[in-house]
Amino acid sequence: MPLTLLLGACNLTNASTATPVWQDEFSGNSLDTSRWGYQIGNGFMAGSDYVAGWGNNELEYYTDRASNVSVQDGNLVITARKEKITGPAGSTTGTFDWTSGRVRTAGKFSRTYGKFEIRAKFPRGKGFWPAIWMLPEEPSPYASWAANGEIDIAEGWGSKPTELAQTIHYGGVWPNNVYSGTTVNFPNGGTMDQWHTYAVEWTPGKIQWFIDGTLTSEKTQWWSAKNNPPTSDADLNAWPAPFDRPFYLLLNLAVGGNFDGNPDATTPDQGQMLVDYVRVYGMQNETGSAGPHPDMTYPWTPKPARPALSDGNLVYNGSFDWSDTDPRVTPDTTSLSGAANSKFWTLYTSDGQVTLSNDAGALKADVTNAGSVNYAVQVRQDGLNIESGGKYEVSFDAWAQSARPMMLKVGGGQDRGYAAYSGEQPVQIGTTKERKTVTFDMKATTDAAARLEFNLGNAGTGPVWFDNVVVRRVGTAAGARPPAADGNLLYNAAFTQDATATVPGIPGVPGSAYWTTWSNVPERLTTGISGSVITLNVKDVDPANNWHVQLNQAEVPLTAGKSYTLTFKGRASDAREVAVVIGENGGSYARYLDGKAALGATEQTFTYTFTAPVTNIGAQFQILGAVGAAGSSYGLSFRDFRLVQNP
């Protein structure tokens, strides 16, 4: 999601008063295992659950082999290689297409406060994700991630070599965590594949980031919650938690996943992260007071609510016809560059590009570069007062030069972890003007600064028009839906119930009530139901992420701390391993169950047990099936889905 840009400031380092306390100059012939330990694999255990892809859908399998981690010519060399490897993945064995290295000082060195300085050189290439970061030494008094904190000293996007991320993670226990990050440009026109010195100076109540001695960002506000989910100031740990306990260092080179996306045809088959040294210093002012807790907003902090218009519309200037002299326009009101009469609207782009203009009273968004994610081109309005317990309707006129999808979302900003109150709703736009309507129940805490997003990225180029945008409250949200008569939390598990006006299903597919399918390219997926079996026919698959083909059911109620068992029968036209997920519908898409199903030509029964980490009456069940070589075609068939709460 979008981060704030901050360019080089003055050098405020306290190096003159720093005292060396720990270092590694990598002067030997191999990794010093008295200082560093290896992490091996493609994931980790969280209680009894295995979290694949390190929680980020990463592709690499970390090893302790010299081909991935070595010391050469005075440098630590971490090498990511495109090669097949088979290894443990929780209770099963997996095959992975990349290897790499990840080392850390956990259990060997950790420190509260100080200056942490690392001289390093990162690789270019789409999907490479080099990282220098810190996590709390265990045991921590602050529960688990991210209530116990994370400090990211430097994270590089392999596809954006002029930019670097500097971030802290904090807040509640996942999935109620938040983060605060800054994207900076390298000083003096530098790039990530040059040598740079990265540093943080961490003192009570303040964390500062430096590149080559230049101060590039600073954080003085954060929080840590002792209850999950946190709902009030009474749930807070004492300031400056969680950044007042010992943290250890990690160095790794990830491949693929949520940060820079997966490698593409331009990515080299090998990338190297070089580290010249790691040096840690004590600082003269690290024993001082953190001072009083800074004033800041929390997810539960009431915000001034912008009133609805006289007709109940929460969207201001929804018809793109308000003049700049309208009395509701203030000096800080946003607008869209290139489009007149666009006050109260905002544009965000990551790696996408769009030209905005007015056309016959509507907003015209001509997408010239679709980017790699749906929010790569995002037209939005902030400041909507979405109240807990309300039912809301979003409606608007839309049309496009060529038929295409978009993603609509009503959700929170950075202090809400970009939560999706509406879920991420796919909307198909045709070539003639048509009224689109989406409804949702607001089940989160009231947000007076919610956002309406039209996400046009990663879905083709060309003009799209919007007009007459309305978001209004239309009733009271429903509570958690009860289990079916047989105790199943999944409705219409036998695929015998047709969709209705109030119970949607898969368009044009009888027997699909309560179920949905999705593909990033709609014509690549067709769905059929016969004899209580649902079949997804995938054509010309895009396997960049397995979620590019989905079978979903939303509104699944789960209770924190309760155990659940999921069973179903499945097969495939040929051997395919698909993902089986139950988790958050929007926001961080946190996964409470993150499993795999190895489908073959013979039908098998699959069983999964998990414990819900949070109460979520609107969770989502998913089969994610974009698997195999690019362009391949296959069929996936399922029946007898059953999800029950265990005694």
XYZ file of C-alpha atoms in Angstrom:
647
model
C 0.000 0.000 0.000
C 1.121 3.601 -0.432
C 3.922 4.870 1.791
C 5.059 8.435 2.410
C 8.019 9.744 0.394
C 10.769 11.471 2.371
C 13.970 12.645 0.731
C 17.383 13.333 2.264
C 17.547 15.489 5.360
C 20.555 16.681 7.299
C 22.948 14.344 9.049
C 21.999 14.168 12.725
C 23.946 11.034 13.624
C 25.344 10.587 17.129
C 28.338 8.584 15.856
C 30.763 10.866 17.705
C 29.371 9.637 21.031
C 28.928 5.988 19.972
C 30.859 3.140 21.617
C 31.426 -0.177 19.723
C 29.698 -3.127 21.441
C 29.472 -5.841 18.732
C 30.603 -6.324 15.164
C 31.330 -8.775 12.373
C 33.708 -7.743 9.586
C 33.296 -11.087 7.734
C 37.049 -11.500 7.523
C 37.092 -15.295 7.735
C 36.354 -18.059 5.231
C 32.871 -19.004 6.435
C 29.972 -17.709 8.496
C 30.874 -17.307 12.172
C 28.218 -19.490 13.796
C 29.089 -18.138 17.244
C 27.535 -14.880 16.012
C 24.962 -16.014 13.439
C 22.490 -18.843 13.056
C 20.852 -20.112 9.868
C 17.124 -20.247 9.263
C 16.156 -23.058 6.920
C 12.988 -23.716 4.955
C 10.088 -21.880 3.349
C 8.106 -21.048 6.488
C 7.716 -21.332 10.234
C 5.501 -22.861 12.879
C 2.996 -20.593 14.659
C 1.802 -22.790 17.500
C 0.565 -25.955 15.808
C 0.111 -24.264 12.416
C 2.702 -24.048 9.643
C 2.949 -20.642 7.944
C 4.210 -21.209 4.412
C 6.109 -18.582 2.454
C 7.154 -16.874 5.728
C 3.692 -15.277 5.834
C 4.400 -13.288 2.655
C 3.895 -15.909 -0.108
C 7.666 -15.991 -0.658
C 9.022 -18.552 -3.136
C 12.514 -19.256 -1.796
C 13.700 -22.166 0.338
C 16.454 -21.011 2.691
C 19.451 -23.325 3.157
C 22.765 -23.431 5.031
C 24.658 -24.454 1.893
C 27.753 -22.514 0.835
C 26.097 -21.939 -2.530
C 23.518 -19.765 -0.707
C 25.472 -18.367 2.264
C 29.231 -17.854 2.145
C 32.013 -15.483 3.181
C 34.248 -14.331 0.334
C 36.797 -11.525 0.014
C 35.735 -9.931 3.293
C 32.004 -9.997 2.509
C 29.030 -12.065 3.584
C 27.484 -13.305 0.315
C 23.818 -14.364 0.293
C 22.893 -15.840 -3.086
C 19.405 -16.470 -4.421
C 19.397 -19.125 -7.138
C 16.707 -20.356 -9.490
C 16.907 -24.098 -8.917
C 14.619 -26.903 -7.785
C 14.867 -28.063 -4.191
C 12.706 -30.405 -2.125
C 12.447 -29.997 1.624
C 10.200 -30.130 4.695
C 7.213 -27.781 4.727
C 5.470 -28.279 8.039
C 4.144 -31.826 8.228
C 4.608 -32.360 4.485
C 7.350 -32.050 1.887
C 7.378 -29.370 -0.781
C 9.281 -28.603 -3.962
C 10.490 -25.041 -4.470
C 11.904 -23.193 -7.484
C 14.365 -20.903 -5.674
C 16.975 -21.238 -2.932
C 18.506 -18.444 -0.851
C 19.909 -17.598 2.569
C 18.650 -16.077 5.831
C 20.864 -15.615 8.914
C 20.185 -14.022 12.297
C 21.778 -13.279 15.665
C 18.862 -14.630 17.745
C 20.107 -16.255 20.940
C 23.646 -14.998 20.211
C 23.369 -11.200 20.251
C 20.539 -8.760 20.901
C 20.358 -5.261 22.290
C 17.964 -2.574 23.458
C 18.827 0.777 21.825
C 21.989 1.806 20.051
C 23.298 2.442 16.566
C 23.086 -0.501 14.151
C 25.189 0.038 11.012
C 25.464 -2.278 8.014
C 27.366 -1.706 4.758
C 25.698 -3.700 1.999
C 24.984 -4.046 -1.703
C 21.654 -5.354 -3.033
C 20.739 -7.126 -6.305
C 18.453 -5.757 -8.991
C 15.729 -7.904 -10.544
C 11.959 -8.177 -10.321
C 11.030 -10.283 -7.294
C 14.315 -9.927 -5.385
C 13.646 -8.701 -1.823
C 16.840 -8.030 0.166
C 16.268 -7.124 3.806
C 18.217 -5.936 6.852
C 15.903 -5.980 9.854
C 15.365 -6.658 13.547
C 12.993 -8.745 15.671
C 12.548 -9.003 19.459
C 14.577 -11.559 21.347
C 12.375 -14.239 22.907
C 10.773 -14.376 25.323
C 9.211 -10.949 24.912
C 6.774 -9.529 27.469
C 4.616 -8.220 24.621
C 2.816 -11.323 23.333
C 3.656 -12.019 19.688
C 4.064 -10.264 16.338
C 3.507 -7.434 15.821
C 2.577 -6.324 19.357
C 6.213 -7.123 20.186
C 7.556 -5.021 17.297
C 9.728 -5.213 14.185
C 12.304 -2.715 12.870
C 13.114 -2.858 9.155
C 16.432 -1.067 8.642
C 16.446 -1.474 4.851
C 14.226 -3.380 2.421
C 14.786 -3.160 -1.309
C 12.446 -3.746 -4.224
C 14.429 -5.521 -6.931
C 12.232 -3.879 -9.570
C 12.675 -0.345 -8.137
C 16.438 0.068 -7.645
C 16.282 3.789 -6.749
C 13.946 3.289 -3.760
C 14.238 1.788 -0.292
C 11.700 1.012 2.459
C 12.305 1.922 6.126
C 9.508 0.624 8.355
C 8.370 -0.326 11.851
C 5.632 -2.869 12.642
C 3.718 -2.649 15.915
C 0.163 -2.419 17.352
C -1.897 -5.480 18.214
C -1.183 -9.167 17.743
C -1.603 -10.214 14.110
C -4.006 -9.640 12.359
C -4.610 -6.459 14.403
C -1.139 -5.143 13.664
C -0.260 -1.917 11.851
C 2.904 -0.428 10.404
C 4.444 2.945 9.673
C 6.863 3.160 6.784
C 8.740 5.582 4.603
C 9.868 5.007 1.038
C 13.053 6.965 0.385
C 15.187 7.650 -2.654
C 18.895 6.907 -2.358
C 20.883 10.099 -1.770
C 22.820 11.577 -4.686
C 20.963 9.549 -7.303
C 22.226 6.241 -5.971
C 20.791 2.776 -6.593
C 20.449 -0.387 -4.545
C 23.099 -2.301 -6.495
C 25.809 0.089 -5.277
C 27.524 -0.090 -1.900
C 25.656 1.882 0.778
C 25.881 2.176 4.542
C 22.497 1.626 6.195
C 21.948 2.548 9.842
C 19.327 3.075 12.519
C 19.868 5.083 15.678
C 17.391 3.762 18.235
C 16.887 5.642 21.481
C 13.953 5.740 23.928
C 10.956 7.115 22.049
C 12.779 7.727 18.740
C 14.073 5.647 15.797
C 16.048 7.345 13.005
C 17.171 5.845 9.683
C 20.289 6.854 7.734
C 21.732 6.061 4.303
C 25.410 6.932 3.856
C 25.206 9.200 6.894
C 22.165 11.140 5.667
C 19.069 11.119 7.857
C 16.251 9.800 5.659
C 13.374 9.108 8.053
C 12.325 9.224 11.696
C 9.575 7.632 13.794
C 8.446 8.840 17.219
C 4.936 7.358 17.381
C 3.913 3.736 17.878
C 1.989 1.537 20.306
C 1.688 -2.006 21.608
C -1.481 -3.733 22.811
C -1.772 -6.339 25.547
C -5.266 -7.491 24.556
C -6.357 -8.852 21.187
C -8.150 -7.288 19.485
C -7.377 -3.972 21.194
C -10.407 -1.721 21.655
C -9.332 1.117 23.961
C -6.416 2.970 25.526
C -6.689 0.596 28.486
C -5.364 -2.186 26.234
C -2.010 -0.436 25.681
C 1.325 -1.562 27.072
C 3.346 1.216 28.706
C 5.186 3.612 26.399
C 7.609 3.130 24.634
C 6.593 -0.520 24.198
C 7.317 -2.525 22.141
C 10.583 -0.761 21.244
C 12.115 -0.918 24.730
C 13.310 -4.534 24.775
C 16.288 -6.357 23.171
C 16.091 -6.957 19.406
C 18.320 -9.186 17.256
C 19.457 -8.745 13.641
C 18.419 -10.611 10.487
C 19.961 -10.546 6.995
C 18.190 -12.301 4.122
C 17.440 -12.245 0.414
C 13.850 -13.307 -0.279
C 12.395 -14.076 -3.697
C 8.837 -13.287 -4.744
C 5.836 -12.724 -2.521
C 3.832 -9.723 -1.452
C 6.591 -7.084 -1.414
C 7.940 -6.924 -4.982
C 5.814 -9.619 -6.608
C 7.225 -12.735 -8.229
C 10.148 -12.902 -10.675
C 9.345 -12.467 -14.347
C 11.150 -13.044 -17.647
C 13.500 -10.120 -16.910
C 14.708 -11.523 -13.574
C 18.179 -13.081 -13.634
C 18.495 -16.677 -12.453
C 20.849 -15.554 -9.673
C 21.029 -12.517 -7.377
C 23.513 -11.698 -4.634
C 23.255 -9.585 -1.493
C 26.721 -8.600 -0.213
C 27.406 -7.392 3.333
C 30.793 -5.811 4.099
C 30.251 -5.452 7.843
C 27.709 -5.250 10.673
C 28.604 -2.914 13.549
C 26.611 -2.092 16.677
C 27.380 0.849 18.956
C 26.119 2.011 22.302
C 24.987 5.642 22.359
C 25.284 8.285 25.041
C 21.583 9.205 24.988
C 20.197 5.651 24.982
C 19.702 5.641 28.749
C 17.506 8.750 28.768
C 13.769 8.974 29.266
C 11.363 8.308 26.426
C 9.235 11.171 27.672
C 5.432 11.141 27.728
C 3.500 9.037 25.269
C 3.030 11.104 22.103
C -0.418 12.149 21.005
C -1.519 9.860 18.189
C -4.539 8.088 16.798
C -5.413 4.439 17.310
C -7.953 2.261 15.501
C -10.435 3.041 18.295
C -9.740 6.788 18.469
C -12.871 8.753 17.487
C -12.270 11.018 14.526
C -14.280 14.094 13.524
C -16.949 12.812 11.154
C -17.624 14.604 7.895
C -21.413 14.921 7.661
C -23.371 13.169 4.946
C -24.991 15.282 2.245
C -28.710 16.062 2.470
C -29.566 12.920 0.475
C -27.447 10.719 2.783
C -24.529 10.403 0.367
C -21.189 10.172 2.167
C -19.296 10.919 -1.057
C -18.641 14.584 -1.769
C -18.635 15.679 -5.411
C -19.712 12.235 -6.604
C -20.836 13.654 -9.982
C -17.568 15.516 -10.613
C -19.378 18.818 -11.041
C -18.573 20.794 -7.882
C -16.694 24.016 -8.541
C -13.499 24.843 -6.708
C -15.355 27.736 -5.061
C -17.946 25.466 -3.428
C -18.207 26.500 0.255
C -17.382 22.928 1.366
C -13.962 23.138 -0.332
C -11.121 24.093 2.022
C -7.468 24.915 1.233
C -6.371 21.355 2.046
C -9.064 19.646 -0.048
C -7.504 17.209 -2.519
C -8.148 17.086 -6.268
C -7.079 15.117 -9.338
C -4.359 16.505 -11.578
C -5.711 16.980 -15.094
C -9.376 16.788 -14.132
C -11.365 19.921 -13.368
C -14.187 19.804 -10.818
C -12.496 16.926 -9.009
C -12.213 18.270 -5.461
C -12.354 15.668 -2.646
C -10.870 12.950 -4.917
C -7.332 11.516 -4.695
C -5.114 9.525 -7.057
C -2.527 6.955 -5.973
C -0.245 5.028 -8.340
C 2.529 2.573 -7.536
C 3.938 1.097 -10.746
C 0.894 2.052 -12.851
C 0.134 5.167 -14.886
C -3.122 6.943 -15.745
C -4.223 10.189 -17.401
C -7.249 11.864 -15.798
C -9.653 14.292 -17.465
C -13.303 15.363 -17.642
C -15.549 13.955 -20.348
C -19.245 14.845 -20.684
C -19.590 15.497 -16.957
C -17.908 12.237 -15.936
C -14.385 11.425 -14.755
C -12.313 9.755 -17.471
C -9.380 7.616 -16.287
C -7.222 6.512 -19.213
C -4.957 3.743 -17.878
C -1.721 3.711 -19.878
C 0.221 1.282 -17.661
C -1.798 -1.208 -15.610
C 1.011 -2.017 -13.155
C 1.451 -5.275 -11.269
C -1.168 -4.984 -8.477
C -4.804 -3.922 -8.407
C -4.008 -0.744 -6.464
C -1.276 0.249 -8.964
C -3.870 2.739 -10.273
C -6.244 3.857 -7.520
C -8.836 6.640 -7.704
C -10.346 7.146 -4.274
C -12.163 9.433 -1.857
C -11.149 9.637 1.802
C -13.114 10.869 4.799
C -16.232 8.676 4.661
C -17.866 8.085 8.054
C -18.598 4.333 8.044
C -20.328 3.350 11.306
C -20.025 0.022 13.036
C -23.205 -2.051 12.699
C -24.443 -0.288 9.577
C -25.372 -1.772 6.211
C -24.010 0.314 3.336
C -24.660 0.551 -0.385
C -22.093 1.704 -2.930
C -23.464 2.653 -6.353
C -22.001 4.421 -9.370
C -22.200 4.676 -13.149
C -19.280 3.147 -15.045
C -18.298 2.179 -18.572
C -15.066 1.465 -20.468
C -13.697 1.511 -23.974
C -13.106 -2.245 -23.691
C -14.827 -4.548 -21.203
C -12.640 -5.036 -18.141
C -12.663 -5.772 -14.400
C -11.832 -3.462 -11.517
C -11.652 -3.907 -7.750
C -13.887 -1.823 -5.496
C -13.153 -1.442 -1.817
C -14.444 0.566 1.130
C -11.842 0.302 3.842
C -9.429 1.891 6.264
C -6.197 3.791 5.873
C -2.759 3.028 7.241
C -3.809 3.288 10.911
C -6.393 0.565 10.222
C -3.923 -1.674 8.405
C -5.760 -0.908 5.131
C -8.611 -3.131 6.304
C -11.309 -3.878 3.729
C -14.692 -3.290 5.383
C -16.511 -4.193 2.165
C -14.102 -6.938 1.204
C -12.280 -6.488 -2.086
C -15.205 -6.585 -4.505
C -14.568 -7.467 -8.183
C -16.748 -5.392 -10.544
C -17.060 -6.066 -14.262
C -17.311 -2.921 -16.391
C -18.884 -3.105 -19.847
C -18.695 -0.798 -22.842
C -22.063 0.868 -22.204
C -22.991 3.048 -19.253
C -24.382 0.891 -16.454
C -25.263 1.399 -12.790
C -23.117 -0.769 -10.487
C -24.195 -1.557 -6.916
C -22.378 -3.284 -4.053
C -23.649 -3.664 -0.469
C -21.761 -4.622 2.657
C -22.136 -4.802 6.433
C -19.723 -2.753 8.551
C -18.478 -5.153 11.212
C -15.361 -3.251 12.314
C -15.046 -0.302 14.695
C -16.541 2.933 13.346
C -14.119 4.681 11.001
C -14.757 8.371 10.315
C -11.848 8.426 7.854
C -12.761 5.448 5.677
C -11.882 5.346 1.962
C -13.791 4.452 -1.199
C -11.338 2.980 -3.705
C -11.692 2.337 -7.447
C -8.684 0.083 -8.101
C -7.907 -0.137 -11.822
C -4.445 -1.723 -11.724
C -3.307 -5.071 -13.129
C -6.395 -5.386 -15.328
C -5.671 -3.915 -18.741
C -5.231 -0.456 -20.215
C -7.570 2.040 -21.856
C -10.188 4.583 -20.754
C -12.719 4.017 -17.965
C -15.452 6.500 -17.015
C -17.112 7.093 -13.607
C -20.068 9.254 -12.634
C -22.786 9.690 -9.977
C -20.878 7.967 -7.161
C -22.908 7.292 -4.007
C -22.121 5.623 -0.671
C -24.946 5.691 1.852
C -26.166 3.776 4.871
C -29.229 1.702 3.995
C -29.908 -0.255 7.181
C -28.470 -2.284 10.025
C -25.825 -4.947 9.551
C -26.769 -8.538 10.084
C -25.079 -10.483 12.847
C -23.131 -13.696 12.404
C -25.035 -16.150 10.266
C -25.898 -19.381 12.104
C -24.578 -22.783 11.007
C -26.640 -24.778 8.548
C -29.055 -27.330 10.015
C -26.339 -30.024 9.977
C -23.827 -27.758 11.743
C -21.890 -26.868 8.593
C -20.557 -23.303 8.605
C -20.370 -23.390 4.795
C -23.739 -22.804 3.129
C -24.980 -24.705 0.079
C -22.189 -27.239 0.399
C -24.043 -29.670 -1.887
C -24.438 -27.075 -4.684
C -28.188 -27.533 -4.934
C -29.378 -23.978 -4.199
C -29.734 -21.381 -6.943
C -28.738 -17.747 -6.516
C -31.419 -15.150 -5.819
C -31.582 -11.383 -5.630
C -30.676 -11.535 -1.934
C -28.339 -14.547 -2.074
C -25.812 -14.086 -4.882
C -23.858 -16.839 -6.559
C -21.661 -17.437 -9.588
C -23.239 -15.611 -12.548
C -24.889 -18.018 -14.948
C -24.176 -21.135 -12.864
C -27.252 -22.857 -11.356
C -26.789 -24.289 -7.857
C -24.057 -21.802 -6.888
C -25.767 -19.684 -4.210
C -23.341 -18.318 -1.584
C -20.302 -19.207 -3.747
C -18.191 -16.979 -5.974
C -15.310 -17.509 -8.371
C -12.705 -15.051 -9.595
C -9.894 -14.875 -12.120
C -7.657 -11.943 -12.923
C -8.525 -12.637 -16.588
C -12.225 -13.656 -16.509
C -12.225 -15.570 -19.792
C -9.595 -17.938 -18.408
C -12.056 -19.476 -15.935
C -15.397 -21.200 -16.518
C -17.354 -22.954 -13.793
C -19.900 -25.753 -13.898
C -21.931 -27.708 -11.320
C -23.196 -31.231 -11.915
C -24.313 -33.854 -9.411
C -23.223 -31.789 -6.381
C -19.727 -31.411 -7.848
C -18.314 -27.992 -8.752
C -15.641 -27.903 -11.461
C -13.322 -25.003 -12.236
C -12.100 -25.205 -15.821
C -8.902 -23.183 -16.046
C -7.608 -22.135 -19.445
C -4.224 -20.569 -20.172
C -3.365 -20.082 -16.482
C -1.350 -17.167 -15.130
C 0.582 -18.818 -12.260
C 2.401 -15.713 -10.986
C 0.321 -16.046 -7.787
C -1.963 -18.956 -6.951
C -4.783 -16.544 -6.051
C -5.310 -15.626 -9.725
C -7.955 -18.402 -9.786
C -10.331 -18.562 -6.813
C -13.357 -20.429 -5.470
C -14.705 -18.476 -2.483
C -17.392 -18.371 0.169
C -17.555 -15.294 2.437
C -19.440 -14.507 5.664
C -18.071 -17.570 7.471
C -18.343 -16.945 11.260
C -15.359 -17.859 13.449
C -14.709 -17.342 17.179
C -11.293 -16.599 18.675
C -9.712 -19.592 20.402
C -12.141 -22.140 18.957
C -10.940 -25.155 16.986
C -12.413 -25.962 13.565
C -12.184 -28.862 11.121
C -12.561 -28.511 7.353
C -13.115 -31.500 5.068
C -13.852 -31.871 1.357
C -13.305 -34.217 -1.567
C -11.322 -33.120 -4.589
C -9.577 -34.207 -7.750
C -7.928 -32.666 -10.803
C -7.588 -33.531 -14.469
C -3.880 -34.034 -13.715
C -1.741 -33.613 -10.603
C -2.144 -30.092 -9.164
C -1.372 -28.698 -5.684
C -3.839 -25.948 -4.771
C -4.000 -23.708 -1.711
C -6.737 -24.100 0.899
C -7.301 -20.931 2.903
C -9.639 -19.609 5.584
C -8.951 -16.056 6.670
C -9.668 -12.364 6.553
C -11.760 -11.139 3.621
C -9.783 -8.013 2.730
C -7.300 -5.872 4.638
C -4.150 -7.926 5.247
C -5.867 -11.121 4.038
C -4.513 -12.779 7.186
C -4.723 -16.568 6.901
C -6.087 -18.516 9.857
C -5.800 -21.769 7.872
C -3.104 -21.848 5.195
C -3.060 -25.357 3.749
C -2.365 -27.288 0.562
C -4.279 -29.990 -1.288
C -2.355 -32.275 -3.643
C -5.081 -33.169 -6.139
C -4.777 -36.110 -8.476
C -6.960 -37.828 -11.074
C -8.505 -40.009 -8.336
C -10.807 -38.275 -5.873
C -9.396 -37.938 -2.347
C -10.682 -36.630 0.982
C -8.780 -33.740 2.551
C -8.967 -32.753 6.236
C -7.589 -29.699 8.046
C -7.857 -28.543 11.665
C -7.015 -25.026 12.863
C -7.734 -22.614 15.713
C -9.170 -19.180 14.929
C -6.796 -16.476 16.258
C -9.530 -13.798 16.256
C -13.297 -13.545 16.205
C -14.397 -12.775 12.650
C -18.040 -13.198 11.677
C -17.177 -12.424 8.059
C -14.226 -14.723 7.337
C -13.670 -16.191 3.886
C -13.040 -19.750 2.676
C -10.965 -20.064 -0.499
C -9.516 -22.578 -2.901
C -6.665 -20.845 -4.760
C -5.928 -22.686 -7.967
C -3.640 -20.768 -10.353
C -0.970 -23.489 -10.468
C 1.266 -25.071 -13.066
C 3.259 -23.759 -15.999
C 2.118 -20.522 -17.622
C -0.449 -21.190 -20.334
C -1.460 -24.646 -19.102
C -5.120 -25.726 -18.899
C -6.780 -28.093 -16.437
C -9.885 -28.858 -14.387
C -10.360 -28.824 -10.600
C -13.396 -30.616 -9.101
C -14.702 -30.492 -5.526
C -17.660 -31.705 -3.451
C -18.833 -32.243 0.116
C -17.286 -29.126 1.667
C -17.803 -29.169 5.431
C -16.507 -26.766 8.107
C -17.531 -27.374 11.726
C -16.533 -26.066 15.133
C -14.979 -28.806 17.222
C -16.404 -29.651 20.649
